[in-house]
Coordinates of C-alpha atoms in Angstrom, one line a residue:
Chain Z
M1 CA -93.6 -85.3 64.8
R2 CA -94.9 -82.1 67.1
N3 CA -95.5 -83.7 70.5
T4 CA -92.5 -86.6 69.7
F5 CA -90.2 -82.9 69.2
A6 CA -91.5 -81.4 72.3
D7 CA -91.3 -84.7 74.5
T8 CA -87.6 -85.2 73.5
F9 CA -86.9 -81.3 74.0
Y10 CA -88.1 -81.6 77.4
E11 CA -85.9 -84.3 78.5
A12 CA -83.0 -82.9 77.1
G13 CA -83.8 -79.9 78.6
K14 CA -84.1 -81.4 82.2
R15 CA -80.6 -82.8 81.7
D16 CA -78.9 -79.8 80.0
K17 CA -79.2 -76.2 81.5
R18 CA -77.8 -74.7 78.1
L19 CA -80.8 -75.5 76.1
A20 CA -83.6 -72.7 75.6
V21 CA -86.1 -72.3 73.3
V22 CA -87.4 -68.8 71.5
V23 CA -90.7 -69.1 70.6
A24 CA -92.9 -66.5 68.5
D25 CA -96.7 -66.8 69.5
I26 CA -97.2 -70.3 69.2
S27 CA -99.4 -72.4 71.0
P28 CA -97.0 -74.7 72.9
A29 CA -98.0 -78.3 72.3
G30 CA -97.5 -81.6 74.7
S31 CA -94.2 -81.0 76.4
I32 CA -93.0 -77.7 75.2
Q33 CA -96.3 -76.6 77.9
K34 CA -94.5 -78.6 80.1
F35 CA -91.1 -77.2 79.2
R36 CA -92.5 -73.6 79.8
E37 CA -93.9 -74.5 83.3
D38 CA -90.9 -76.2 84.7
F39 CA -88.1 -74.2 83.3
P40 CA -89.7 -71.2 82.9
D41 CA -86.7 -68.9 82.3
R42 CA -85.4 -71.1 79.7
F43 CA -88.9 -70.5 77.4
V44 CA -88.7 -67.2 76.0
N45 CA -91.9 -65.9 74.1
T46 CA -91.1 -63.1 71.8
G47 CA -95.0 -62.4 70.5
V48 CA -95.3 -62.1 66.7
S49 CA -91.6 -60.5 66.1
E50 CA -89.6 -63.7 64.1
Q51 CA -86.9 -61.1 63.4
I52 CA -85.9 -61.0 67.4
M53 CA -86.7 -64.7 68.0
I54 CA -84.0 -65.2 65.8
G55 CA -81.7 -62.5 67.0
M56 CA -82.1 -63.8 70.5
C57 CA -81.3 -67.0 69.8
A58 CA -77.8 -66.0 68.2
G59 CA -76.8 -63.7 71.1
M60 CA -77.9 -66.6 73.8
A61 CA -75.5 -68.5 72.0
L62 CA -73.3 -66.6 72.1
R63 CA -73.3 -66.8 75.4
G64 CA -73.1 -70.1 75.9
L65 CA -76.7 -71.4 75.6
Q66 CA -78.1 -73.8 72.9
P67 CA -81.3 -72.2 71.5
F68 CA -83.8 -73.8 69.8
A69 CA -85.6 -70.9 67.2
Y70 CA -89.6 -72.6 67.6
T71 CA -93.0 -71.4 65.0
I72 CA -94.4 -72.4 61.8
A73 CA -92.0 -73.1 59.4
T74 CA -92.5 -69.6 56.9
F75 CA -92.2 -67.7 60.1
T76 CA -88.9 -69.4 61.6
L77 CA -87.5 -69.6 58.3
F78 CA -88.7 -66.6 55.7
R79 CA -90.1 -63.9 57.6
P80 CA -86.8 -63.7 59.7
F81 CA -85.0 -64.6 56.7
E82 CA -81.9 -62.2 57.0
F83 CA -81.3 -63.1 60.5
V84 CA -81.0 -66.3 60.1
R85 CA -78.7 -65.7 57.3
D86 CA -76.5 -62.9 59.1
D87 CA -76.8 -63.7 62.6
L88 CA -77.1 -68.2 63.0
C89 CA -75.0 -68.6 59.7
Y90 CA -72.8 -66.3 58.7
Q91 CA -71.7 -66.3 62.6
N92 CA -71.9 -70.2 62.4
L93 CA -73.5 -70.7 65.8
P94 CA -75.3 -74.0 66.8
V95 CA -78.8 -72.6 66.7
T96 CA -81.3 -74.9 65.4
V97 CA -84.3 -73.4 63.7
V98 CA -87.4 -75.7 63.7
G99 CA -89.8 -75.1 61.1
I100 CA -93.4 -76.7 61.8
G101 CA -95.3 -78.1 59.7
G102 CA -93.0 -77.6 56.4
G103 CA -94.2 -78.0 53.1
V104 CA -98.3 -78.0 52.5
T105 CA -98.7 -79.7 55.6
Y106 CA -101.2 -76.5 57.0
S107 CA -103.4 -77.3 54.2
T108 CA -106.3 -75.5 55.1
L109 CA -104.4 -72.0 56.0
G110 CA -103.6 -71.1 52.2
G111 CA -100.0 -70.2 50.5
T112 CA -99.3 -67.8 53.5
H113 CA -98.3 -70.4 55.7
H114 CA -96.8 -73.4 53.0
A115 CA -93.2 -73.7 53.4
M116 CA -93.1 -75.3 50.1
E117 CA -89.6 -74.4 49.4
D118 CA -88.2 -74.2 53.0
V119 CA -85.3 -77.0 52.2
A120 CA -84.4 -74.8 49.2
V121 CA -83.5 -71.9 51.3
A122 CA -82.5 -73.3 53.8
A123 CA -80.0 -75.3 52.1
A124 CA -78.6 -72.2 50.0
I125 CA -77.3 -70.5 52.9
P126 CA -73.7 -71.6 53.5
N127 CA -72.9 -73.3 57.0
M128 CA -76.6 -74.0 57.5
T129 CA -77.6 -78.1 57.8
V130 CA -80.8 -79.3 56.6
I131 CA -82.7 -82.1 58.9
A132 CA -86.1 -83.2 57.9
P133 CA -87.2 -86.6 59.7
C134 CA -90.0 -89.0 58.1
D135 CA -91.5 -90.0 61.3
P136 CA -92.1 -89.8 65.1
A137 CA -88.8 -91.7 65.6
E138 CA -86.6 -89.8 63.3
T139 CA -87.7 -86.6 64.8
R140 CA -86.4 -87.9 68.3
A141 CA -83.1 -88.7 67.0
A142 CA -82.7 -85.8 65.2
T143 CA -83.7 -83.3 67.9
L144 CA -81.9 -85.3 70.6
W145 CA -78.7 -84.4 67.7
C146 CA -79.3 -81.2 67.4
A147 CA -79.5 -80.7 71.0
G148 CA -75.8 -81.7 71.6
Q149 CA -74.3 -80.4 68.0
T150 CA -71.5 -77.5 67.9
R151 CA -71.3 -77.8 63.7
G152 CA -73.2 -74.8 63.3
P153 CA -77.0 -74.0 62.7
V154 CA -79.2 -76.2 61.4
Y155 CA -83.0 -75.7 60.0
L156 CA -84.8 -79.1 61.5
R157 CA -88.1 -79.8 59.5
L158 CA -90.9 -81.3 61.4
G159 CA -94.5 -82.2 60.0
K160 CA -97.5 -81.3 62.4
A161 CA -99.4 -84.1 64.6
G162 CA -100.4 -87.4 63.9
E163 CA -97.8 -89.2 61.7
P164 CA -97.3 -92.6 61.6
D165 CA -94.4 -94.4 62.6
F166 CA -92.2 -96.2 59.6
T167 CA -88.8 -97.0 61.4
S168 CA -89.4 -98.5 63.9
K169 CA -88.4 -102.1 61.9
A170 CA -86.0 -100.2 60.0
P171 CA -82.7 -102.0 59.8
E172 CA -80.2 -99.4 60.4
P173 CA -80.5 -96.7 63.4
W174 CA -80.5 -93.2 62.5
E175 CA -77.3 -91.4 61.7
F176 CA -76.5 -87.9 61.1
G177 CA -75.6 -87.3 57.2
K178 CA -76.2 -91.1 55.9
L179 CA -78.9 -92.5 53.7
R180 CA -81.3 -94.3 56.0
Y181 CA -82.6 -97.8 54.8
L182 CA -86.4 -98.5 56.2
K183 CA -86.0 -101.3 54.1
R184 CA -83.8 -103.0 51.4
G185 CA -84.6 -104.4 47.6
K186 CA -83.2 -105.0 44.7
D187 CA -85.2 -103.7 41.7
V188 CA -87.0 -100.0 42.7
C189 CA -85.3 -97.6 45.2
I190 CA -87.4 -95.1 46.6
L191 CA -85.6 -92.2 48.2
T192 CA -87.8 -89.4 50.2
Y193 CA -87.8 -87.4 53.6
G194 CA -90.5 -86.1 55.8
P195 CA -93.9 -86.6 56.3
I196 CA -94.3 -87.2 52.7
M197 CA -92.7 -91.0 53.8
K198 CA -96.4 -92.3 53.7
V199 CA -97.1 -91.5 50.0
A200 CA -93.4 -93.7 49.8
A201 CA -94.4 -96.2 51.2
G202 CA -97.9 -96.7 49.3
L203 CA -96.0 -96.2 46.4
A204 CA -93.5 -99.4 47.7
E205 CA -96.3 -101.5 48.8
R206 CA -98.0 -101.2 44.8
F207 CA -94.5 -101.9 43.3
E208 CA -94.0 -104.8 45.6
K209 CA -97.7 -105.7 44.4
A210 CA -96.7 -105.7 40.8
G211 CA -93.5 -108.2 41.7
K212 CA -90.8 -106.0 42.0
T213 CA -88.5 -105.1 44.9
V214 CA -88.3 -102.2 46.7
S215 CA -85.8 -100.1 48.7
V216 CA -87.4 -97.0 50.7
V217 CA -85.1 -94.8 51.9
S218 CA -85.2 -91.7 54.5
V219 CA -82.8 -88.8 53.2
H220 CA -83.3 -87.4 56.6
T221 CA -80.1 -85.2 56.1
L222 CA -80.6 -83.2 53.0
K223 CA -77.5 -81.0 53.9
P224 CA -74.5 -82.0 54.4
L225 CA -76.4 -84.4 51.6
D226 CA -74.7 -88.4 51.7
R227 CA -74.1 -88.3 47.9
D228 CA -71.9 -91.3 47.6
G229 CA -74.9 -93.1 49.6
I230 CA -77.3 -91.7 46.4
A231 CA -75.0 -92.9 43.7
D232 CA -74.9 -96.3 45.7
A233 CA -78.5 -96.4 45.3
L234 CA -78.7 -95.3 41.9
K235 CA -75.9 -98.4 40.7
N236 CA -77.6 -101.0 42.9
H237 CA -81.4 -100.2 41.8
G238 CA -82.6 -100.9 38.1
Q239 CA -85.4 -97.9 38.8
V240 CA -84.8 -94.9 41.2
V241 CA -88.3 -92.9 42.0
V242 CA -87.5 -89.5 44.3
I243 CA -90.6 -88.2 45.9
E244 CA -90.7 -85.0 47.9
E245 CA -92.6 -81.9 49.3
M246 CA -90.7 -79.5 48.3
V247 CA -90.1 -77.4 45.1
P248 CA -88.3 -78.7 42.2
R249 CA -85.5 -75.7 42.1
G250 CA -83.4 -76.5 45.2
S251 CA -84.7 -80.0 45.4
L252 CA -83.5 -83.5 46.3
A253 CA -84.6 -84.7 43.3
G254 CA -82.6 -82.1 41.3
Q255 CA -79.7 -83.0 43.2
V256 CA -79.9 -86.7 42.3
K257 CA -80.2 -86.3 39.2
E258 CA -76.9 -84.5 39.2
I259 CA -74.8 -87.1 41.1
A260 CA -76.7 -89.3 38.4
W261 CA -75.4 -87.4 35.4
D262 CA -71.9 -87.3 37.6
R263 CA -72.0 -91.0 38.3
R264 CA -73.0 -91.9 34.7
A265 CA -75.9 -94.2 36.2
R266 CA -77.7 -95.7 34.2
C267 CA -81.1 -96.8 36.1
R268 CA -84.2 -95.1 35.2
L269 CA -84.8 -92.1 37.4
D270 CA -88.1 -90.4 37.6
T271 CA -88.9 -87.4 40.2
F272 CA -91.9 -86.2 42.2
T273 CA -91.7 -83.1 43.9
L274 CA -94.2 -80.0 44.5
Q275 CA -95.6 -77.8 41.4
D276 CA -93.3 -74.5 40.8
R277 CA -96.8 -72.2 41.6
F278 CA -98.9 -71.4 44.5
I279 CA -102.1 -73.5 44.2
H280 CA -105.1 -71.3 45.8
N281 CA -106.8 -74.8 46.9
Y282 CA -107.9 -75.7 50.5
G283 CA -108.6 -79.3 51.9
S284 CA -106.7 -81.5 53.7
H285 CA -102.8 -82.5 53.3
Q286 CA -103.8 -84.7 51.1
D287 CA -106.4 -82.6 49.2
L288 CA -103.3 -80.4 48.6
L289 CA -100.8 -82.8 47.7
A290 CA -103.1 -84.3 45.0
A291 CA -103.5 -81.0 43.6
H292 CA -99.3 -80.9 43.1
G293 CA -100.2 -84.3 41.9
L294 CA -98.2 -85.8 44.2
D295 CA -100.3 -88.0 45.8
L296 CA -100.1 -91.6 45.7
T297 CA -103.1 -92.0 42.7
S298 CA -101.0 -89.3 41.0
I299 CA -97.5 -90.8 41.0
S300 CA -98.6 -94.4 40.7
V301 CA -100.7 -93.1 37.6
A302 CA -97.6 -91.8 36.1
L303 CA -95.3 -94.8 36.7
G304 CA -98.0 -97.2 35.1
L305 CA -98.6 -99.3 38.5
A306 CA -102.3 -97.7 38.6
Chain E
M1 CA -75.7 -47.3 90.0
S2 CA -73.6 -44.9 91.6
S3 CA -70.7 -43.1 89.6
K4 CA -68.5 -43.8 92.5
E5 CA -67.9 -47.2 90.9
R6 CA -65.8 -45.4 88.0
T7 CA -64.4 -42.4 87.2
L8 CA -63.8 -40.9 84.2
D9 CA -60.9 -38.9 83.0
L10 CA -62.0 -36.1 80.8
A11 CA -59.0 -35.1 79.5
G12 CA -57.5 -38.1 78.5
A13 CA -60.9 -38.9 76.8
R14 CA -60.2 -36.0 74.4
R15 CA -56.9 -36.7 74.0
R16 CA -57.8 -40.0 73.3
C17 CA -60.6 -39.1 70.7
L18 CA -58.8 -36.8 69.0
F19 CA -55.5 -39.1 68.2
Y20 CA -58.4 -41.9 67.0
R21 CA -59.7 -39.2 64.6
R22 CA -56.0 -38.9 63.3
R23 CA -55.9 -42.2 63.1
I24 CA -59.0 -43.0 61.3
L25 CA -57.6 -40.5 58.6
D26 CA -54.8 -41.8 58.3
I27 CA -56.4 -45.6 57.9
S28 CA -57.9 -43.8 54.7
Q29 CA -55.2 -42.8 53.2
Q30 CA -53.7 -46.3 52.8
V31 CA -57.6 -47.5 50.9
T32 CA -60.0 -46.4 50.3
A33 CA -61.7 -46.2 53.8
L34 CA -65.6 -46.0 54.1
H35 CA -68.2 -44.4 56.7
V36 CA -65.3 -42.0 58.2
A37 CA -68.2 -39.6 59.3
P38 CA -70.3 -41.9 61.0
A39 CA -67.2 -43.3 62.8
F40 CA -66.5 -39.6 63.7
S41 CA -69.8 -39.1 65.1
C42 CA -70.1 -42.0 67.7
L43 CA -66.6 -41.8 69.0
E44 CA -66.6 -40.0 72.1
M45 CA -69.2 -42.7 73.2
V46 CA -67.3 -45.8 71.8
D47 CA -64.2 -44.5 73.5
L48 CA -66.2 -44.4 76.5
I49 CA -68.0 -48.1 76.3
C50 CA -64.2 -49.5 75.9
H51 CA -62.7 -47.3 77.8
V52 CA -64.6 -47.1 81.3
L53 CA -67.9 -48.3 81.2
M54 CA -66.6 -52.2 80.3
R55 CA -64.7 -54.0 82.9
P56 CA -61.2 -55.1 82.4
D57 CA -61.2 -59.1 82.8
P58 CA -58.6 -59.2 85.7
Q59 CA -57.6 -62.7 84.1
H60 CA -56.7 -61.3 80.6
T61 CA -54.2 -58.2 80.9
N62 CA -52.4 -59.0 77.5
P63 CA -53.8 -59.0 75.5
R64 CA -56.8 -57.4 77.4
R65 CA -60.5 -58.8 77.3
F66 CA -63.4 -57.2 79.2
L67 CA -65.8 -59.1 81.9
D68 CA -68.8 -57.1 80.0
S69 CA -69.8 -57.2 76.1
F70 CA -69.6 -54.6 73.3
I71 CA -71.6 -54.9 70.1
M72 CA -70.7 -52.0 67.5
S73 CA -74.4 -52.5 65.9
K74 CA -74.2 -49.6 63.2
G75 CA -71.2 -51.6 62.0
H76 CA -70.4 -49.2 59.2
G77 CA -68.9 -46.8 62.2
C78 CA -66.3 -49.9 63.1
L79 CA -62.9 -47.6 62.5
A80 CA -64.2 -45.9 65.4
Q81 CA -63.6 -49.6 67.6
Y82 CA -61.0 -51.0 65.3
V83 CA -58.9 -47.6 66.3
I84 CA -60.0 -48.2 69.9
L85 CA -59.0 -52.0 70.1
E86 CA -55.9 -51.2 68.3
D87 CA -55.1 -48.6 71.1
L88 CA -55.8 -51.2 73.8
G89 CA -53.5 -53.9 72.4
I90 CA -56.6 -56.1 71.1
L91 CA -55.7 -55.4 67.7
A92 CA -52.2 -54.9 66.1
K93 CA -50.8 -52.0 64.3
T94 CA -50.3 -54.6 61.3
D95 CA -54.4 -55.4 61.4
L96 CA -55.2 -51.8 60.8
D97 CA -52.5 -51.0 58.9
R98 CA -54.0 -53.9 56.2
Y99 CA -57.6 -52.4 56.7
C100 CA -59.8 -53.7 53.9
T101 CA -56.8 -55.6 52.3
P102 CA -56.5 -59.8 51.4
A103 CA -53.7 -59.2 53.6
G104 CA -55.5 -58.4 56.9
Q105 CA -58.7 -59.2 59.1
L106 CA -60.8 -56.3 59.4
G107 CA -63.1 -55.3 56.3
A108 CA -65.5 -52.3 56.3
H109 CA -67.6 -54.0 59.2
P110 CA -67.1 -55.4 61.9
D111 CA -66.9 -59.6 61.7
Y112 CA -67.2 -62.1 64.3
G113 CA -64.3 -64.0 65.2
V114 CA -61.8 -61.0 65.1
P115 CA -60.1 -59.8 68.6
G116 CA -62.7 -57.7 69.8
I117 CA -65.8 -58.1 67.5
E118 CA -68.3 -59.8 69.4
A119 CA -70.9 -60.0 66.7
S120 CA -71.0 -59.4 63.1
T121 CA -72.9 -56.8 62.4
G122 CA -73.5 -54.1 58.9
S123 CA -76.5 -54.8 58.1
L124 CA -78.8 -52.3 60.2
G125 CA -81.3 -53.3 63.0
H126 CA -79.7 -56.7 64.1
G127 CA -77.3 -55.5 66.7
L128 CA -80.2 -55.2 69.8
G129 CA -81.6 -58.7 69.2
I130 CA -77.9 -60.0 69.7
A131 CA -77.9 -58.3 72.4
T132 CA -80.8 -59.1 73.8
G133 CA -80.5 -62.6 73.8
M134 CA -76.8 -61.9 75.3
A135 CA -78.3 -60.4 78.0
Y136 CA -80.8 -62.3 78.4
A137 CA -78.3 -65.5 79.1
E138 CA -76.6 -63.9 81.2
K139 CA -79.1 -63.3 83.4
L140 CA -80.3 -66.8 83.9
K141 CA -76.3 -67.5 84.3
G142 CA -77.0 -64.8 86.9
S143 CA -73.6 -63.2 86.2
D144 CA -72.9 -59.4 86.4
H145 CA -72.6 -58.9 82.9
R146 CA -73.3 -56.4 81.7
T147 CA -73.9 -56.0 77.9
Y148 CA -73.2 -52.5 75.7
V149 CA -74.5 -52.1 72.2
M150 CA -73.6 -48.9 69.9
L151 CA -76.7 -48.5 67.4
S152 CA -77.4 -45.7 64.8
D153 CA -80.4 -43.4 64.8
G154 CA -81.0 -45.0 61.1
E155 CA -81.4 -48.7 62.3
F156 CA -84.9 -47.0 64.6
Q157 CA -86.2 -47.4 61.1
E158 CA -85.9 -51.3 61.5
G159 CA -88.7 -53.0 62.7
S160 CA -86.4 -55.3 63.9
T161 CA -84.9 -52.7 66.6
W162 CA -88.5 -51.9 68.2
E163 CA -89.0 -55.7 68.6
A164 CA -85.4 -55.6 70.6
M165 CA -86.8 -52.5 72.2
M166 CA -89.9 -54.2 73.7
M167 CA -88.3 -57.9 74.2
A168 CA -85.6 -55.9 76.5
A169 CA -88.3 -54.6 78.1
N170 CA -90.2 -57.2 79.1
L171 CA -87.7 -59.6 80.1
K172 CA -86.4 -56.9 82.2
L173 CA -82.8 -56.7 81.2
T174 CA -81.4 -54.1 83.5
N175 CA -78.1 -55.6 82.3
L176 CA -78.1 -54.1 78.4
I177 CA -77.5 -50.6 78.1
A178 CA -77.6 -48.8 74.2
F179 CA -76.4 -46.3 73.1
M180 CA -78.3 -44.5 70.2
D181 CA -76.0 -42.0 67.4
L182 CA -78.2 -39.4 66.4
N183 CA -76.7 -37.6 63.9
D184 CA -79.8 -37.3 61.8
F185 CA -78.3 -38.2 58.4
G186 CA -79.0 -41.8 56.6
G187 CA -77.1 -42.4 53.6
L188 CA -79.3 -40.5 51.6
A189 CA -81.0 -37.6 53.9
R190 CA -81.6 -36.1 57.3
M191 CA -84.2 -38.6 59.4
S192 CA -85.8 -35.3 60.9
E193 CA -87.1 -34.7 57.0
G194 CA -87.5 -38.2 56.1
H195 CA -89.0 -39.8 59.1
P196 CA -90.0 -36.6 61.2
A197 CA -92.3 -39.1 63.4
F198 CA -89.6 -40.5 64.9
Y199 CA -89.1 -37.2 67.0
P200 CA -89.4 -37.1 70.1
V201 CA -87.4 -40.0 70.3
L202 CA -87.1 -40.8 74.2
D203 CA -90.9 -40.1 74.7
K204 CA -91.0 -43.4 72.5
A205 CA -88.1 -45.5 74.2
R206 CA -89.5 -44.7 77.3
A207 CA -93.0 -45.8 75.9
F208 CA -91.7 -48.9 75.0
G209 CA -90.7 -49.9 78.7
W210 CA -87.2 -48.0 79.1
E211 CA -85.0 -46.1 80.9
A212 CA -83.6 -43.3 78.6
A213 CA -81.9 -39.7 78.5
E214 CA -80.6 -37.5 76.0
V215 CA -77.3 -35.7 76.3
N216 CA -74.8 -34.6 73.7
G217 CA -73.3 -37.2 72.9
H218 CA -69.6 -35.6 72.1
D219 CA -70.0 -34.3 75.8
A220 CA -68.4 -37.3 77.6
Q221 CA -68.8 -36.3 81.1
A222 CA -72.8 -35.9 79.8
V223 CA -72.9 -39.0 78.7
F224 CA -70.8 -40.8 81.5
E225 CA -73.1 -39.4 83.8
A226 CA -76.1 -40.4 82.4
V227 CA -75.0 -43.9 82.4
M228 CA -74.0 -43.6 85.7
N229 CA -77.3 -42.2 87.0
R230 CA -79.5 -44.6 85.6
S231 CA -81.6 -46.2 88.2
G232 CA -80.6 -49.4 86.8
R233 CA -84.6 -50.7 87.1
Q234 CA -85.0 -51.1 83.0
P235 CA -82.7 -51.7 80.0
F236 CA -81.6 -48.0 79.3
L237 CA -80.7 -46.1 76.2
L238 CA -78.8 -43.4 75.6
V239 CA -79.4 -40.6 73.1
G240 CA -76.8 -39.1 72.2
R241 CA -76.9 -36.1 69.7
T242 CA -74.0 -36.1 67.8
V243 CA -72.5 -34.4 64.6
K244 CA -71.8 -36.8 61.4
G245 CA -68.3 -36.0 60.8
K246 CA -67.8 -34.0 64.0
G247 CA -64.0 -32.5 64.5
V248 CA -63.4 -31.7 60.4
S249 CA -65.5 -28.6 59.6
F250 CA -65.8 -29.7 56.0
M251 CA -66.9 -32.8 57.4
E252 CA -69.5 -32.0 59.7
H253 CA -73.2 -32.2 58.4
V254 CA -72.0 -32.9 55.2
N255 CA -73.3 -36.6 54.1
I256 CA -71.1 -37.3 51.1
W257 CA -68.5 -38.1 54.0
H258 CA -71.0 -40.9 55.4
Y259 CA -68.9 -42.9 51.9
R260 CA -66.7 -40.8 51.2
S261 CA -62.9 -40.7 51.8
P262 CA -60.5 -37.5 52.2
S263 CA -57.9 -36.6 49.4
K264 CA -54.7 -35.9 50.2
E265 CA -55.5 -32.1 50.5
E266 CA -58.5 -32.6 52.7
Y267 CA -56.6 -34.6 54.9
Q268 CA -53.4 -32.4 55.5
K269 CA -56.5 -29.8 56.1
A270 CA -58.5 -32.4 58.2
L271 CA -55.3 -33.6 60.3
A272 CA -54.7 -29.4 60.9
E273 CA -57.9 -28.7 62.0
L274 CA -57.4 -31.9 64.6
A275 CA -54.3 -30.4 65.4
E276 CA -56.0 -27.0 66.6
V277 CA -58.6 -28.7 68.5
V278 CA -55.9 -30.0 71.2
A279 CA -54.4 -26.6 71.2

């Protein structure tokens, strides 16, 4: 995802001179390095200074540029939170705040580097749009959308590197603000977003082995949420499962439950999120998800599939 | 950056500031207008920025617009900016008459989207970062646009201001001109008592890569000359030593006027003093 973002940003930035990136001491991977070399004026490194990273983006947007703030998710969003809120959201400026490594992606770096609550925090701010693509192809589509949009600030939540492709065979394209069915079934619908799509895909296989037909949905735009799309998913399936790498408060899971209640949904509904606690475990991303009960095995057991 | 570029009508500046102080006091009698004293401390500098330093856009004379930008980072001093914007015809008299009321558009802190207001400020330590981004964007465009920003000394207690100080110098933003309203008061106490390490101020600004000068912030001539005589090779900070509540004897150096509005009697007394100044 990180490299796809960088490649896409490079392409877009080559065409559009308004695009600039402000980073806070993160080593520019892939094409961001190339962007830095080819367009040095539009690549600013503030160093370990996240408040000015956001503040500068606001000022640049006020003078007609289309800036992206780019570093590890905890440092684009949490560290300079009030700057994101006041400078970007209150003034409603078209700045994209890119958070690399949403969730517990940085699994060996400890809780200080885990963006477990980022979606809730970002979505809580008025005017903020929240997008979390599930694979490199969605990252490309979302990045292009962010580069061209004028509606206001966006939190673009990315994974890190090595995410597989989930969407190349999807029957429909990525569309801002709409649920995206990667496949359609009748019995079970799995709603998810971000790199944990991998677990959703594995779960779909297990449901299918158990004789069910399964829909797998990328809920890539978390705000504004496609509430009607979710209501339809609840209506058209016997069972809905939400899987997300985010804490329970402010989650997609909670919103799906709200919609289910409001629309008098009759399906079975199971939700799986990160736990509402800091876990002092280290290991692979997979290990951290398992510690939160958010791995394929734990979810399968909970759903009676193992 | 020769002073020949522009001239200062010192008597005119004095007349305007006297009028602005009286106008601010008027507003304080319509609603409980906060922050009279911090507006008084920076008034001469804001007047200079808006009337002398910022270049009017010849394409937009009514209402007036500028080729340069100004951010009132110390948003709690915005009454100083409002009365000037009113005088320039950018805000209507009704705007100030409706200050802090549901019928109006002006609050106790400046808001982006209001005519003449280029950024929402009030939370301290935001303005210099935004100004840095603006100045950088203009530099990228190759324009000769300048960005002026009015900061409080309190804002220099915010780490974000120092992040911006470093970045503006690193980016060689010669088109960025900042003013510090050094009135030595926060909301609670004197800065020199709470943060004696803040002083001397000029050395710190220079150590962060800025050109800096310090003058009496109420002496418009001195401020003007310092700004005009800058080398233009670095971002520039003018430290203006000021008096909180300047112009009204019972407000000067008395920190309660950071928040308080004058009673009817105090208002009359203040007006009388300001009338004496003009005589």
